[in-house]
Amino acid sequence: MSWHIPDDLRERYLGGALDPALAMSVDAHLGRCAACRAAVPYDRDWLEGSWARLEAKLVTARPRPAERALRHGGVPDHLARLLSATPTMSRAWLVAVVAVLAFAVLAAREQAELLPVFLIVAPVLPLAGIALAYGPRVDPAHELVAATPMWGPRLLLARATAVLAVSVVLAGLASPLLPAPPGLSAAWLLPALAAASGCLALSNRLPVPIAALAVGGVWLAIVGAGGLLGGWIAVFGPAPQIGYGAAVLLLTYRFYRVSTR
């Protein structure tokens, strides 16, 4: 490790004066650098109490159905437990996603001109899930998870991936029910991946909910501009799809580079 946290930066970190993106970078560095961890003072009683609460909540608790399913799918036990505690993986959120998709499909089947409703809404659903999957204000286990090595960009990435996977599967199951050819029915997929990647990349500078709102606003602006210039279908054409795919690669790489510093 060729770089270590300067004293002034460590003091600001301990005082809670860093912005979220920089604090997450410091957390990631502390996870890899024993020398910097040794320089960070801690309250032994608080740490032992945090681990005790963590064990009570995440270790000895009865596994949820989602956790058991993840374990059967080959996900490590500790990661399955953390993912199953994701707020937006709850039954209420899943029901809400299914209801929104069902409404969009029914509207499109009733009136074919409402097909854009599904294609526009599908990329926004993962953003809403990611916005509510991480952070002290939305995660009841945030204080406990913050005491684990997974806390920070790695946990955000893991939970965002889980939320994105569930949203994509549900939207994928709904797509064949749309009154449209297969290519157009699946035209939401790359925009959804690009939007999620953009939210993660922006989360290094903004709180996750704000990043999700910003990316969602950009997506709606793109759709609105497409409607004014050449009709909504132009936003889902071959050339834009190539752009969405390139954005996924670039933004994912950007988030990976920043989160591993």
C-alpha positions as a LaTeX table, in Angstrom:
\begin{tabular}{lrrr}
\hline
Residue & $x$ (\AA) & $y$ (\AA) & $z$ (\AA) \\
\hline
Met1 & 0.00 & 0.00 & 0.00 \\
Ser2 & 1.81 & 3.08 & $-1.27$ \\
Trp3 & $-0.66$ & 5.68 & 0.04 \\
His4 & $-1.97$ & 6.25 & 3.56 \\
Ile5 & $-4.72$ & 8.49 & 4.90 \\
Pro6 & $-3.28$ & 11.90 & 5.93 \\
Asp7 & $-3.86$ & 13.05 & 9.50 \\
Asp8 & $-6.17$ & 15.92 & 8.52 \\
Leu9 & $-8.30$ & 13.67 & 6.33 \\
Arg10 & $-8.51$ & 11.07 & 9.10 \\
Glu11 & $-9.63$ & 13.72 & 11.60 \\
Arg12 & $-12.33$ & 14.96 & 9.23 \\
Tyr13 & $-13.43$ & 11.37 & 8.66 \\
Leu14 & $-13.66$ & 10.68 & 12.38 \\
Gly15 & $-15.57$ & 13.93 & 12.89 \\
Gly16 & $-18.11$ & 13.05 & 10.20 \\
Ala17 & $-17.16$ & 16.09 & 8.13 \\
Leu18 & $-16.53$ & 14.25 & 4.83 \\
Asp19 & $-19.04$ & 14.11 & 2.03 \\
Pro20 & $-20.50$ & 10.61 & 1.40 \\
Ala21 & $-18.38$ & 9.88 & $-1.68$ \\
Leu22 & $-15.08$ & 10.70 & 0.04 \\
Ala23 & $-16.14$ & 8.88 & 3.20 \\
Met24 & $-16.89$ & 5.77 & 1.14 \\
Ser25 & $-13.44$ & 6.02 & $-0.46$ \\
Val26 & $-11.81$ & 6.23 & 2.98 \\
Asp27 & $-13.86$ & 3.21 & 4.10 \\
Ala28 & $-12.70$ & 1.23 & 1.08 \\
His29 & $-9.06$ & 2.14 & 1.83 \\
Leu30 & $-9.39$ & 1.18 & 5.49 \\
Gly31 & $-10.67$ & $-2.21$ & 4.42 \\
Arg32 & $-7.38$ & $-2.91$ & 2.62 \\
Cys33 & $-4.81$ & $-1.04$ & 4.73 \\
Ala34 & $-3.96$ & $-2.43$ & 8.18 \\
Ala35 & $-1.69$ & 0.54 & 8.99 \\
Cys36 & $-4.46$ & 3.08 & 8.50 \\
Arg37 & $-6.93$ & 0.94 & 10.43 \\
Ala38 & $-4.52$ & 0.84 & 13.35 \\
Ala39 & $-4.37$ & 4.66 & 13.35 \\
Val40 & $-8.16$ & 4.97 & 13.73 \\
Pro41 & $-9.19$ & 5.07 & 17.41 \\
Tyr42 & $-12.29$ & 3.16 & 18.41 \\
Asp43 & $-14.44$ & 2.51 & 21.44 \\
Arg44 & $-13.91$ & $-1.14$ & 22.33 \\
Asp45 & $-17.21$ & $-1.42$ & 24.22 \\
Trp46 & $-19.12$ & 0.14 & 21.30 \\
Leu47 & $-17.45$ & $-2.19$ & 18.81 \\
Glu48 & $-18.17$ & $-5.30$ & 20.86 \\
Gly49 & $-21.76$ & $-4.15$ & 21.36 \\
Ser50 & $-22.17$ & $-3.55$ & 17.63 \\
Trp51 & $-20.89$ & $-7.03$ & 16.81 \\
Ala52 & $-23.22$ & $-8.51$ & 19.43 \\
Arg53 & $-26.22$ & $-6.75$ & 17.86 \\
Leu54 & $-25.01$ & $-7.78$ & 14.42 \\
Glu55 & $-24.84$ & $-11.41$ & 15.52 \\
Ala56 & $-28.33$ & $-11.22$ & 17.03 \\
Lys57 & $-29.82$ & $-9.66$ & 13.89 \\
Leu58 & $-27.88$ & $-11.29$ & 11.07 \\
Val59 & $-26.35$ & $-14.49$ & 12.41 \\
Thr60 & $-28.76$ & $-16.15$ & 14.82 \\
Ala61 & $-31.96$ & $-14.93$ & 13.17 \\
Arg62 & $-34.01$ & $-17.48$ & 11.22 \\
Pro63 & $-33.16$ & $-17.29$ & 7.50 \\
Arg64 & $-35.80$ & $-15.65$ & 5.34 \\
Pro65 & $-37.12$ & $-17.42$ & 2.22 \\
Ala66 & $-35.12$ & $-15.00$ & 0.03 \\
Glu67 & $-31.96$ & $-15.80$ & 1.98 \\
Arg68 & $-32.52$ & $-19.54$ & 1.64 \\
Ala69 & $-33.10$ & $-19.14$ & $-2.10$ \\
Leu70 & $-29.86$ & $-17.16$ & $-2.47$ \\
Arg71 & $-27.92$ & $-19.81$ & $-0.57$ \\
His72 & $-29.34$ & $-22.56$ & $-2.78$ \\
Gly73 & $-28.24$ & $-20.46$ & $-5.76$ \\
Gly74 & $-24.63$ & $-20.56$ & $-4.57$ \\
Val75 & $-24.44$ & $-17.13$ & $-2.89$ \\
Pro76 & $-22.11$ & $-17.18$ & 0.17 \\
Asp77 & $-23.93$ & $-17.27$ & 3.50 \\
His78 & $-22.75$ & $-13.86$ & 4.73 \\
Leu79 & $-23.66$ & $-12.14$ & 1.46 \\
Ala80 & $-27.04$ & $-13.88$ & 1.29 \\
Arg81 & $-27.82$ & $-12.60$ & 4.79 \\
Leu82 & $-26.88$ & $-9.01$ & 3.90 \\
Leu83 & $-28.82$ & $-9.09$ & 0.63 \\
Ser84 & $-31.93$ & $-10.50$ & 2.27 \\
Ala85 & $-31.86$ & $-7.50$ & 4.66 \\
Thr86 & $-32.11$ & $-5.09$ & 1.71 \\
Pro87 & $-35.19$ & $-2.91$ & 2.36 \\
Thr88 & $-36.40$ & $-3.00$ & $-1.25$ \\
Met89 & $-36.21$ & $-6.79$ & $-1.39$ \\
Ser90 & $-39.22$ & $-6.89$ & 0.92 \\
Arg91 & $-42.54$ & $-8.40$ & $-0.08$ \\
Ala92 & $-44.23$ & $-4.98$ & $-0.22$ \\
Trp93 & $-41.70$ & $-3.65$ & $-2.74$ \\
Leu94 & $-41.98$ & $-6.74$ & $-4.93$ \\
Val95 & $-45.77$ & $-6.47$ & $-4.92$ \\
Ala96 & $-45.51$ & $-2.79$ & $-5.86$ \\
Val97 & $-43.19$ & $-3.57$ & $-8.80$ \\
Val98 & $-45.48$ & $-6.33$ & $-10.05$ \\
Ala99 & $-48.49$ & $-4.01$ & $-9.76$ \\
Val100 & $-46.80$ & $-1.23$ & $-11.75$ \\
Leu101 & $-45.69$ & $-3.61$ & $-14.49$ \\
Ala102 & $-49.12$ & $-5.25$ & $-14.63$ \\
Phe103 & $-50.80$ & $-1.87$ & $-14.97$ \\
Ala104 & $-48.43$ & $-0.87$ & $-17.78$ \\
Val105 & $-49.00$ & $-4.17$ & $-19.63$ \\
Leu106 & $-52.79$ & $-3.96$ & $-19.30$ \\
Ala107 & $-52.77$ & $-0.36$ & $-20.50$ \\
Ala108 & $-50.66$ & $-1.28$ & $-23.54$ \\
Arg109 & $-52.89$ & $-4.25$ & $-24.42$ \\
Glu110 & $-55.97$ & $-2.09$ & $-24.10$ \\
Gln111 & $-54.53$ & 0.69 & $-26.26$ \\
Ala112 & $-51.42$ & $-0.04$ & $-28.31$ \\
Glu113 & $-50.42$ & 3.62 & $-28.27$ \\
Leu114 & $-49.80$ & 3.26 & $-24.52$ \\
Leu115 & $-46.93$ & 0.82 & $-25.11$ \\
Pro116 & $-44.40$ & 3.60 & $-24.29$ \\
Val117 & $-45.72$ & 3.60 & $-20.72$ \\
Phe118 & $-44.15$ & 0.19 & $-20.13$ \\
Leu119 & $-40.92$ & 0.94 & $-21.98$ \\
Ile120 & $-40.43$ & 4.22 & $-20.11$ \\
Val121 & $-41.39$ & 2.93 & $-16.65$ \\
Ala122 & $-39.36$ & $-0.31$ & $-16.75$ \\
Pro123 & $-35.93$ & 1.44 & $-16.57$ \\
Val124 & $-37.12$ & 3.61 & $-13.67$ \\
Leu125 & $-38.13$ & 0.71 & $-11.40$ \\
Pro126 & $-34.54$ & $-0.43$ & $-10.64$ \\
Leu127 & $-33.63$ & 3.19 & $-9.83$ \\
Ala128 & $-36.40$ & 3.37 & $-7.24$ \\
Gly129 & $-35.24$ & 0.10 & $-5.74$ \\
Ile130 & $-31.59$ & 1.18 & $-5.56$ \\
Ala131 & $-32.57$ & 4.52 & $-4.00$ \\
Leu132 & $-34.31$ & 2.69 & $-1.17$ \\
Ala133 & $-31.76$ & $-0.11$ & $-0.75$ \\
Tyr134 & $-28.92$ & 1.70 & 0.98 \\
Gly135 & $-28.38$ & 4.44 & 3.54 \\
Pro136 & $-29.04$ & 5.29 & 7.18 \\
Arg137 & $-32.48$ & 6.79 & 6.49 \\
Val138 & $-33.94$ & 3.76 & 4.71 \\
Asp139 & $-32.02$ & 0.74 & 5.99 \\
Pro140 & $-33.05$ & $-0.45$ & 9.48 \\
Ala141 & $-29.87$ & $-2.56$ & 9.68 \\
His142 & $-27.57$ & 0.27 & 8.61 \\
Glu143 & $-25.88$ & 0.72 & 12.00 \\
Leu144 & $-25.19$ & $-3.00$ & 12.26 \\
Val145 & $-24.02$ & $-3.42$ & 8.69 \\
Ala146 & $-21.72$ & $-0.40$ & 9.09 \\
Ala147 & $-19.63$ & $-2.50$ & 11.47 \\
Thr148 & $-18.90$ & $-5.10$ & 8.77 \\
Pro149 & $-16.14$ & $-5.08$ & 6.12 \\
Met150 & $-18.88$ & $-5.15$ & 3.44 \\
Trp151 & $-20.09$ & $-1.65$ & 4.33 \\
Gly152 & $-19.50$ & 1.01 & 1.68 \\
Pro153 & $-19.32$ & 0.70 & $-2.11$ \\
Arg154 & $-19.21$ & $-3.09$ & $-2.03$ \\
Leu155 & $-22.50$ & $-3.36$ & $-0.15$ \\
Leu156 & $-24.12$ & $-0.73$ & $-2.36$ \\
Leu157 & $-22.99$ & $-2.62$ & $-5.47$ \\
Ala158 & $-24.20$ & $-5.96$ & $-4.10$ \\
Arg159 & $-27.61$ & $-4.62$ & $-3.15$ \\
Ala160 & $-27.98$ & $-2.64$ & $-6.37$ \\
Thr161 & $-27.16$ & $-5.76$ & $-8.38$ \\
Ala162 & $-29.77$ & $-7.76$ & $-6.46$ \\
Val163 & $-32.44$ & $-5.09$ & $-6.95$ \\
Leu164 & $-31.57$ & $-4.74$ & $-10.64$ \\
Ala165 & $-31.67$ & $-8.51$ & $-11.18$ \\
Val166 & $-35.11$ & $-8.85$ & $-9.58$ \\
Ser167 & $-36.51$ & $-5.85$ & $-11.50$ \\
Val168 & $-35.12$ & $-7.12$ & $-14.81$ \\
Val169 & $-36.54$ & $-10.61$ & $-14.27$ \\
Leu170 & $-40.01$ & $-9.27$ & $-13.42$ \\
Ala171 & $-40.01$ & $-6.87$ & $-16.37$ \\
Gly172 & $-38.68$ & $-9.65$ & $-18.61$ \\
Leu173 & $-41.58$ & $-11.90$ & $-17.61$ \\
Ala174 & $-44.01$ & $-9.11$ & $-18.45$ \\
Ser175 & $-42.44$ & $-8.20$ & $-21.82$ \\
Pro176 & $-43.91$ & $-11.12$ & $-23.87$ \\
Leu177 & $-47.40$ & $-9.96$ & $-22.86$ \\
Leu178 & $-46.95$ & $-6.64$ & $-24.66$ \\
Pro179 & $-48.64$ & $-6.09$ & $-28.05$ \\
Ala180 & $-45.31$ & $-5.52$ & $-29.79$ \\
Pro181 & $-42.62$ & $-7.50$ & $-31.65$ \\
Pro182 & $-39.96$ & $-9.14$ & $-29.40$ \\
Gly183 & $-37.26$ & $-6.59$ & $-30.29$ \\
Leu184 & $-39.39$ & $-3.65$ & $-29.21$ \\
Ser185 & $-40.74$ & $-5.46$ & $-26.13$ \\
Ala186 & $-37.18$ & $-5.86$ & $-24.83$ \\
Ala187 & $-36.04$ & $-2.34$ & $-25.79$ \\
Trp188 & $-36.23$ & $-1.26$ & $-22.13$ \\
Leu189 & $-33.40$ & $-3.58$ & $-21.01$ \\
Leu190 & $-30.29$ & $-1.58$ & $-22.00$ \\
Pro191 & $-31.80$ & 1.74 & $-20.81$ \\
Ala192 & $-32.52$ & 0.06 & $-17.45$ \\
Leu193 & $-28.93$ & $-1.20$ & $-17.17$ \\
Ala194 & $-27.56$ & 2.20 & $-18.19$ \\
Ala195 & $-29.74$ & 4.01 & $-15.67$ \\
Ala196 & $-28.64$ & 1.70 & $-12.83$ \\
Ser197 & $-24.98$ & 2.07 & $-13.82$ \\
Gly198 & $-25.37$ & 5.85 & $-13.93$ \\
Cys199 & $-26.92$ & 5.87 & $-10.46$ \\
Leu200 & $-24.02$ & 3.87 & $-9.03$ \\
Ala201 & $-21.42$ & 6.06 & $-10.72$ \\
Leu202 & $-23.12$ & 9.23 & $-9.48$ \\
Ser203 & $-23.42$ & 7.83 & $-5.94$ \\
Asn204 & $-19.72$ & 8.57 & $-5.47$ \\
Arg205 & $-20.60$ & 12.27 & $-5.49$ \\
Leu206 & $-24.22$ & 12.37 & $-4.30$ \\
Pro207 & $-26.39$ & 10.49 & $-1.80$ \\
Val208 & $-27.89$ & 7.42 & $-3.46$ \\
Pro209 & $-31.53$ & 8.69 & $-3.47$ \\
Ile210 & $-30.45$ & 12.00 & $-5.05$ \\
Ala211 & $-28.35$ & 10.14 & $-7.62$ \\
Ala212 & $-31.35$ & 7.97 & $-8.50$ \\
Leu213 & $-33.59$ & 11.03 & $-8.88$ \\
Ala214 & $-31.01$ & 12.75 & $-11.07$ \\
Val215 & $-30.60$ & 9.76 & $-13.38$ \\
Gly216 & $-34.36$ & 9.25 & $-13.52$ \\
Gly217 & $-34.76$ & 12.89 & $-14.52$ \\
Val218 & $-32.15$ & 12.50 & $-17.26$ \\
Trp219 & $-33.97$ & 9.43 & $-18.60$ \\
Leu220 & $-37.31$ & 11.24 & $-18.71$ \\
Ala221 & $-35.62$ & 14.20 & $-20.41$ \\
Ile222 & $-34.19$ & 11.87 & $-23.06$ \\
Val223 & $-37.62$ & 10.36 & $-23.67$ \\
Gly224 & $-39.21$ & 13.81 & $-23.84$ \\
Ala225 & $-36.60$ & 15.06 & $-26.29$ \\
Gly226 & $-37.09$ & 11.98 & $-28.45$ \\
Gly227 & $-40.82$ & 12.53 & $-28.50$ \\
Leu228 & $-40.37$ & 16.11 & $-29.66$ \\
Leu229 & $-37.76$ & 15.34 & $-32.33$ \\
Gly230 & $-38.85$ & 12.09 & $-33.90$ \\
Gly231 & $-41.43$ & 10.26 & $-31.83$ \\
Trp232 & $-40.91$ & 8.09 & $-28.75$ \\
Ile233 & $-39.86$ & 5.08 & $-30.81$ \\
Ala234 & $-36.64$ & 6.88 & $-31.77$ \\
Val235 & $-35.42$ & 6.65 & $-28.16$ \\
Phe236 & $-35.47$ & 2.84 & $-28.41$ \\
Gly237 & $-33.95$ & 2.57 & $-31.91$ \\
Pro238 & $-30.71$ & 0.74 & $-32.83$ \\
Ala239 & $-28.40$ & 3.77 & $-32.52$ \\
Pro240 & $-29.64$ & 4.77 & $-29.03$ \\
Gln241 & $-29.38$ & 1.13 & $-27.92$ \\
Ile242 & $-25.70$ & 1.12 & $-28.88$ \\
Gly243 & $-25.29$ & 4.30 & $-26.83$ \\
Tyr244 & $-27.02$ & 2.71 & $-23.82$ \\
Gly245 & $-24.75$ & $-0.33$ & $-24.07$ \\
Ala246 & $-21.63$ & 1.84 & $-24.22$ \\
Ala247 & $-22.87$ & 3.84 & $-21.23$ \\
Val248 & $-23.29$ & 0.63 & $-19.21$ \\
Leu249 & $-19.68$ & $-0.36$ & $-19.84$ \\
Leu250 & $-18.19$ & 3.08 & $-19.19$ \\
Leu251 & $-20.24$ & 3.90 & $-16.09$ \\
Thr252 & $-19.71$ & 0.46 & $-14.55$ \\
Tyr253 & $-15.97$ & 0.76 & $-15.11$ \\
Arg254 & $-16.02$ & 4.26 & $-13.59$ \\
Phe255 & $-17.81$ & 3.07 & $-10.45$ \\
Tyr256 & $-15.44$ & 0.11 & $-10.11$ \\
Arg257 & $-12.35$ & 2.32 & $-10.39$ \\
Val258 & $-13.58$ & 4.85 & $-7.82$ \\
Ser259 & $-14.83$ & 2.23 & $-5.35$ \\
Thr260 & $-11.55$ & 0.30 & $-5.37$ \\
Arg261 & $-9.21$ & 3.24 & $-4.71$ \\
\hline
\end{tabular}
